[in-house]
Coordinates of C-alpha atoms in Angstrom, one line a residue:
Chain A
X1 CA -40.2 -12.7 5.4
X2 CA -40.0 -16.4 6.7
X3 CA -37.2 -17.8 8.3
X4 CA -37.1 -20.7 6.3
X5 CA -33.5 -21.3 4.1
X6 CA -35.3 -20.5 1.0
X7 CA -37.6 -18.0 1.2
X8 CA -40.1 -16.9 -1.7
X9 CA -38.3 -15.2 -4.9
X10 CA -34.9 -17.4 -3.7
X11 CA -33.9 -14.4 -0.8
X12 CA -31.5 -15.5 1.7
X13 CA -33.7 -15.8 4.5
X14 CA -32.8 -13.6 7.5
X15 CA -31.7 -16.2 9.8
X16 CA -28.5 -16.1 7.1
X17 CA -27.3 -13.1 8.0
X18 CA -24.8 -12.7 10.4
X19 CA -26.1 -10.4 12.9
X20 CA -22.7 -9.6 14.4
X21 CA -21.0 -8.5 11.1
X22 CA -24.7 -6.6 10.1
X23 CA -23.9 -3.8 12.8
X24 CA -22.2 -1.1 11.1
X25 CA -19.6 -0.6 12.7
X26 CA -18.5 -3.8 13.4
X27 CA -18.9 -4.3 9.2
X28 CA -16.9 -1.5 9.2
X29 CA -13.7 -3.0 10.8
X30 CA -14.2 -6.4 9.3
X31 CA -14.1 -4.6 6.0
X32 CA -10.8 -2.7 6.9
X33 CA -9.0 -5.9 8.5
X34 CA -10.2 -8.2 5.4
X35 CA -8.1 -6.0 2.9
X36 CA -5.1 -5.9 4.6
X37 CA -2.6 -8.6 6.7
X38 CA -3.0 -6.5 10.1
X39 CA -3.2 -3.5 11.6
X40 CA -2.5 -1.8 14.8
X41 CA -5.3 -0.3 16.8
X42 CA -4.7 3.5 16.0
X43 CA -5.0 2.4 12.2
X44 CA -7.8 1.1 12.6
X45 CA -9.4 3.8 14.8
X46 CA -8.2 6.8 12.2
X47 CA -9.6 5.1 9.2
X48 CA -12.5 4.0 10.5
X49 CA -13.4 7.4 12.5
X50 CA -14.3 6.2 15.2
X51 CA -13.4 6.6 18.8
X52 CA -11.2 4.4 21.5
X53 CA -14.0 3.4 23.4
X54 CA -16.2 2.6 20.5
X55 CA -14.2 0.6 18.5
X56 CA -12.5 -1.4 22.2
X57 CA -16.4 -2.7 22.9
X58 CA -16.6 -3.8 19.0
X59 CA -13.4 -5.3 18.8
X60 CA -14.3 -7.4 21.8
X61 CA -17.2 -8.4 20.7
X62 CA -15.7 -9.6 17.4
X63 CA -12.9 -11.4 19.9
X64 CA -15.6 -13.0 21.4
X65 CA -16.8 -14.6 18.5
X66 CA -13.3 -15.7 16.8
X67 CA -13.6 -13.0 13.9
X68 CA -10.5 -11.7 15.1
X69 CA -7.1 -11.9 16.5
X70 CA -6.2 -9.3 18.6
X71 CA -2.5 -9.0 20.0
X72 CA -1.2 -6.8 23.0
X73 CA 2.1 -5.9 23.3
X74 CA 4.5 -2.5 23.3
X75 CA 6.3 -0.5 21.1
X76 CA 9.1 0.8 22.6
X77 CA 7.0 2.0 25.9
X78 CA 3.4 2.7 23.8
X79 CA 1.1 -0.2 24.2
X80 CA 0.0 -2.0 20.8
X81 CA -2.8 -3.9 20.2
X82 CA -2.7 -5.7 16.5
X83 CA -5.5 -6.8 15.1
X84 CA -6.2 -9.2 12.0
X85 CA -8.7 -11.4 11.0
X86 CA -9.3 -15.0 11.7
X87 CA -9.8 -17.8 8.7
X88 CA -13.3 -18.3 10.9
X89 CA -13.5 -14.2 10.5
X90 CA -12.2 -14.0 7.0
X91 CA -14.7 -16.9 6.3
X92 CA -17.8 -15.0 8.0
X93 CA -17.3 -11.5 6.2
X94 CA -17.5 -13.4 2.8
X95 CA -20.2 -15.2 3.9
X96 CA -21.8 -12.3 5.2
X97 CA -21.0 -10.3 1.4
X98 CA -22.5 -12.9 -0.6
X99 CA -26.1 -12.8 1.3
X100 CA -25.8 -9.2 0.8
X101 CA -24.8 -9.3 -2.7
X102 CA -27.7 -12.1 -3.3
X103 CA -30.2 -9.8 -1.9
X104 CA -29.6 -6.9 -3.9
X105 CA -28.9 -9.1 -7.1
X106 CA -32.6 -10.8 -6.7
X107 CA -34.4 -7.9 -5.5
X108 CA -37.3 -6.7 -7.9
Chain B
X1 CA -24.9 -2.1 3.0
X2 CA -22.3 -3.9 1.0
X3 CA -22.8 -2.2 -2.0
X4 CA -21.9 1.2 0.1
X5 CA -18.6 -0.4 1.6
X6 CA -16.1 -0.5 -1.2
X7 CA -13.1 -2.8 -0.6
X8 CA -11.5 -1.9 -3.1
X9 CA -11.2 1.5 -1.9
X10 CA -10.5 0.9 1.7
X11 CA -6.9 -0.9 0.5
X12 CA -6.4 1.8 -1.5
X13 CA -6.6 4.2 1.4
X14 CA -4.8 1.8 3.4
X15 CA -2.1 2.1 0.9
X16 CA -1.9 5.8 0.4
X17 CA -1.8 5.8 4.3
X18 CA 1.1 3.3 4.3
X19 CA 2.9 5.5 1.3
X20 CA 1.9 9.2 3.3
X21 CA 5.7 9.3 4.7
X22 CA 7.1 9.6 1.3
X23 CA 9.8 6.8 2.8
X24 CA 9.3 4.7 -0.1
X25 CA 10.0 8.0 -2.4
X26 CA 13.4 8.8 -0.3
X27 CA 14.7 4.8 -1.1
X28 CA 13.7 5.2 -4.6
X29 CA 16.4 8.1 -5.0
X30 CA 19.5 6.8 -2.8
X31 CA 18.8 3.6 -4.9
X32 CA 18.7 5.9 -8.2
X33 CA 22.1 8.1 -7.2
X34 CA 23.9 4.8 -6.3
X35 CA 23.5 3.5 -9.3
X36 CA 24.6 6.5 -11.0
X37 CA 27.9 6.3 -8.9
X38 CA 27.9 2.6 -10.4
X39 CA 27.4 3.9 -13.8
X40 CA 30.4 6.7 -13.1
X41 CA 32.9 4.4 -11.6
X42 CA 33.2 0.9 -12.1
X43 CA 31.3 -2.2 -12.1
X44 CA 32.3 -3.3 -8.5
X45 CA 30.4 -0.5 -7.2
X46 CA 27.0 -2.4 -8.2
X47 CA 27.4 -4.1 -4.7
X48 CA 26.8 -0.2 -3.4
X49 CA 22.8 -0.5 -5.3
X50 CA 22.9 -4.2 -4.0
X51 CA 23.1 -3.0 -0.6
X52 CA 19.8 -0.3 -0.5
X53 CA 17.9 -2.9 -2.6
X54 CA 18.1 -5.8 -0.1
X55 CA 18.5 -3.9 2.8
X56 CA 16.3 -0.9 2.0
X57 CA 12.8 -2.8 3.2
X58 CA 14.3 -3.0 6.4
X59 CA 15.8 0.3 7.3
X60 CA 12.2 2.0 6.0
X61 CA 10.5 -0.2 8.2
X62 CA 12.9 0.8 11.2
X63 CA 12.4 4.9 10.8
X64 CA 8.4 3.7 10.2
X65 CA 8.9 2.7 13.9
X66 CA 10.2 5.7 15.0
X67 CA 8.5 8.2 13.6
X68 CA 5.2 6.5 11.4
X69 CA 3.6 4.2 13.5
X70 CA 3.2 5.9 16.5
X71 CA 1.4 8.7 14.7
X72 CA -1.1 6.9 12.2
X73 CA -0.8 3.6 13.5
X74 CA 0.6 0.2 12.3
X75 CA -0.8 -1.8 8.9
X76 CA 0.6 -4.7 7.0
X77 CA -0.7 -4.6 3.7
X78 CA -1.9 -7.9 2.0
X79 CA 1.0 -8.9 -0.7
X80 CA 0.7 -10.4 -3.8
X81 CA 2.5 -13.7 -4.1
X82 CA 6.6 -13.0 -3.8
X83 CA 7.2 -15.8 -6.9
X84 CA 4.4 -14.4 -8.8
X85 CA 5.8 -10.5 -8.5
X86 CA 9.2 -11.3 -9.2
X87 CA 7.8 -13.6 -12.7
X88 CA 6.4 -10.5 -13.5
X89 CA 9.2 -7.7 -12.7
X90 CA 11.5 -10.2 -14.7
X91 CA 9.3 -10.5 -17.8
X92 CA 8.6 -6.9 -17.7
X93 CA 11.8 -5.9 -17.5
X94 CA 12.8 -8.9 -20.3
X95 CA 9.6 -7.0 -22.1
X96 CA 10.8 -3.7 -21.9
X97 CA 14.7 -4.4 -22.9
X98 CA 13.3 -6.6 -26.5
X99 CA 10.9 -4.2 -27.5
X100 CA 13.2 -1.0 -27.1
X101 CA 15.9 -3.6 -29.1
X102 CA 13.2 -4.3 -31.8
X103 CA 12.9 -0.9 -32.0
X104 CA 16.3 0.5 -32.4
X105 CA 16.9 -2.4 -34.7
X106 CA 14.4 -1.4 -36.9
X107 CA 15.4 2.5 -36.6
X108 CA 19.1 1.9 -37.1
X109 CA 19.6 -1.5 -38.7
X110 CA 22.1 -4.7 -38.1
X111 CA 25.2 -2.9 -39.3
X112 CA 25.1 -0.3 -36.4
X113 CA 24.3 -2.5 -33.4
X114 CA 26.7 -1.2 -31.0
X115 CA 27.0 -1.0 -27.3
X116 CA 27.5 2.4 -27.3
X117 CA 23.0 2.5 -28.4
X118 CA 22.7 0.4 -25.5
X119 CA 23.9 3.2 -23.3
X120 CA 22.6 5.7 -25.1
X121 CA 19.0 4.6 -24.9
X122 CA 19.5 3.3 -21.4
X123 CA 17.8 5.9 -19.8
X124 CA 14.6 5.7 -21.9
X125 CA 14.7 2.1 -21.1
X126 CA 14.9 2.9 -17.4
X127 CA 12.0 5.2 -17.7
X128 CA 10.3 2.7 -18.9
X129 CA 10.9 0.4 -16.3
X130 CA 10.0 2.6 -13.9
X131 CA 6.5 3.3 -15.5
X132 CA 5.5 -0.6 -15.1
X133 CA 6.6 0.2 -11.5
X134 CA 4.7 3.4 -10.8
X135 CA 1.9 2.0 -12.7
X136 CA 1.4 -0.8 -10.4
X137 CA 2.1 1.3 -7.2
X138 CA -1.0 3.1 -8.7
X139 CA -3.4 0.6 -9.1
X140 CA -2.8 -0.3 -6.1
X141 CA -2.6 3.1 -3.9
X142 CA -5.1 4.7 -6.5
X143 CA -2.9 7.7 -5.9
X144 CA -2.4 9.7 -9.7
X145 CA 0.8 11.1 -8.3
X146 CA 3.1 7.6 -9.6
X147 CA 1.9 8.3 -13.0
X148 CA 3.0 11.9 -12.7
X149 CA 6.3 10.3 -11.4
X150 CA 5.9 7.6 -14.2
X151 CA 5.9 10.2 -17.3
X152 CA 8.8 12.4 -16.1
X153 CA 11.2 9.7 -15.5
X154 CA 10.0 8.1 -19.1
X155 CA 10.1 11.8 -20.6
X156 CA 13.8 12.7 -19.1
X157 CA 15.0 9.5 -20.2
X158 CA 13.8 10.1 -23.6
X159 CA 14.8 13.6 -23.8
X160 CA 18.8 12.4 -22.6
X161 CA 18.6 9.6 -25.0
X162 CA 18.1 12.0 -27.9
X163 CA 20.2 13.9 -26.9
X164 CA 24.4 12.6 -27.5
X165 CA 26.4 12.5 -24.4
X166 CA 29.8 12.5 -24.9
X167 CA 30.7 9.7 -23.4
X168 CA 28.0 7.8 -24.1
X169 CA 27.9 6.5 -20.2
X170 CA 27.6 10.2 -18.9
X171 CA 24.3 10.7 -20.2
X172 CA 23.3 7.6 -18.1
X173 CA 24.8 9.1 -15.0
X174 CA 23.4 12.0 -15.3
X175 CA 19.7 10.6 -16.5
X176 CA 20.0 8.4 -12.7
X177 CA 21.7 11.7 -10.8
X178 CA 18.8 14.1 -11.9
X179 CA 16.2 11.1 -11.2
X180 CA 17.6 10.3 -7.6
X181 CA 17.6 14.0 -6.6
X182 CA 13.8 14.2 -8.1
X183 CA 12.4 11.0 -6.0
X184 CA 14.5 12.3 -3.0
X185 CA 13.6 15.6 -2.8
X186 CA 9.6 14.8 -3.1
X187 CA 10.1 12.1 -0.8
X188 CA 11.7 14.4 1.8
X189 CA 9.1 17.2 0.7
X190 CA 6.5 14.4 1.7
X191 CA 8.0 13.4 5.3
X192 CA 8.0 16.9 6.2
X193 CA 4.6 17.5 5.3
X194 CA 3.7 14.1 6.8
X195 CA 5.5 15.0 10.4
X196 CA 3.7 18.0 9.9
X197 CA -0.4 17.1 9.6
X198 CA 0.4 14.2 12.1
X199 CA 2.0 15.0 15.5
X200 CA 2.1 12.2 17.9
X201 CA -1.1 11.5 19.6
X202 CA -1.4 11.7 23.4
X203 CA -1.0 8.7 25.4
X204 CA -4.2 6.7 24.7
X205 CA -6.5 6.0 27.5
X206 CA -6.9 3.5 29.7
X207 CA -8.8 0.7 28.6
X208 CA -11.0 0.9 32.1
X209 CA -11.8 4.6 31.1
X210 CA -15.5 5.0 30.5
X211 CA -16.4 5.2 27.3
X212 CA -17.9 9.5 26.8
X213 CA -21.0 8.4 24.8
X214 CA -20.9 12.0 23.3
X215 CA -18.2 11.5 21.4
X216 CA -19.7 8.3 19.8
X217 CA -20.3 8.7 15.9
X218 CA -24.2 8.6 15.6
X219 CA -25.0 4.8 14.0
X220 CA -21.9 3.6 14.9
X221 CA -22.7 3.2 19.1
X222 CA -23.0 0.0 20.5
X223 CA -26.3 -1.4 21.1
X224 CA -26.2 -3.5 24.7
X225 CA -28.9 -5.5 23.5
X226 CA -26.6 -6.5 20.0

């Protein structure tokens, strides 16, 4: 496949996809944070399966880029980190869905 | 990839997550015996179902706090548009009340119209109510168990509307009495079970722990080079 914006049989071209959301498990916790306002870390960790250390280096990551917001504080004496998306990071993830959708639609 | 991430069912898990407690459940019935308090006394005590409605939300949220959070963690669920969900609980509830007087209208004719129907078929007309409620509670937790609630609360209020209370009010009373202790029972049934299969977790690590690659889900690690 070329990387040029229309490649042949109208396929987003590769360069389209967003690498960052492509990963699994960072898809994985856009996906989660896109259907819902916020969510604490914990939430996220038990829905998603994964572990503390696995989802803190893709959560930065995704802090990194602007996909989302991530808020420290406590709870009572528990730390809480919130999470939610960004418009840039609610923007991306359906960006990132309709390349994927377009692929599958226009495969042979 | 898309096609195997379903949206749709991740809020519904959120949802059913958010609903585990059986908090909601619990309001539903002090709501539900209140009013039948109203419905056995007078008309001032209305301000005692006022109170739970308006400041229900809030005191779930503070025993969430206490004893949900900290053991499945904290979501706020995306919600439909405030003005948009209150059209539509009003024209429901408008729906519900003209087609159940269409109805009796056509069962029992001008000449009979009396208040006393009203009450009699009030709690069919609550039932009903409550199904457009559970309905929507299920599309949007996906979780069968409000239609289950949906059809008992429509079936009971059928069943005491058949039947003649003497007065006409008690069978009300009693419809909203045997409805509260229903919802209220589940719902405690529910935060038992829920305190139950989720004890607090431990305190979580440090942030500067190192991450046990062992314990990584395979395909879900994190590629340096990403």
């Amino acid at each position: 496949m070329t990387e040029n914006e229309e490649s042949a049989g109208g396929l987003p071209s590769i360069k389209e996809f967003d690498k960052l959301i492509h990963e699994p498990a960072r898809m994985l916790i856009m996906a989660h944070l896109y259907v819902v306002e916020s969510a604490d870390f914990l939430f996220i960790m038990r829905q998603t399966g994964m572990t503390f250390g696995n989802l803190s280096a893709h959560m930065s990551r995704l802090e990194e880029a602007g996909y989302i917001e991530v808020e420290k504080g406590f709870v009572g004496k528990r730390p809480n980190t919130r999470l939610s998306l960004t418009e840039e990071g609610k923007a991306a993830f359906e960006d990132y869905r309709k390349s994927m959708r377009q692929l599958f639609e226009n495969a042979p | 990839m898309d096609e195997k991430i379903d949206l749709r069912d991740i809020e519904q898990r959120a949802w059913r997550v958010y609903m585990e407690d059986g908090l909601v459940e619990i309001m539903i019935g002090v709501v539900l015996f209140l009013a039948s308090g109203a419905f056995h006394t007078s008309s001032t005590s209305v301000f005692l179902v006022l109170f739970p409605t308006i400041f229900g939300p809030n005191i779930i949220e503070a025993i969430r706090k206490r004893y949900t959070y900290p053991r499945i963690g904290y979501v706020k669920l995306q919600s439909d548009d405030p003005k948009k969900t209150a059209m539509g609980i009003f024209l429901y509830t408008v729906a519900v009340i003209a087609i159940m007087a269409i109805v009796l209208y056509l069962l029992f004719g001008s000449g009979t119209w009396a208040p006393y129907l009203l009450y009699q078929w009030l709690p069919t007309i609550v039932g009903a109510i409550l199904l457009g409620a559970m309905t929507y509670t299920k599309s949007k937790s996906g979780d069968a168990r409000y239609y289950a609630y949906a059809l008992v609360a429509l079936a009971i209020g059928v069943a005491f509307s058949l039947h003649r209370f003497e007065p006409v009010k008690r069978g009300v009373t009693l419809y909203l009495l045997l409805l509260s202790g229903i919802m209220i029972v589940t719902g405690l049934s529910r935060f038992a079970v829920f305190l139950r299969n989720h004890p607090l977790p431990p305190e979580p690590e440090s942030s500067h722990e190192a991450r046990d690659p062992s314990k990584d889900i395979p395909g879900l690690g994190v590629d340096p080079d990403d």
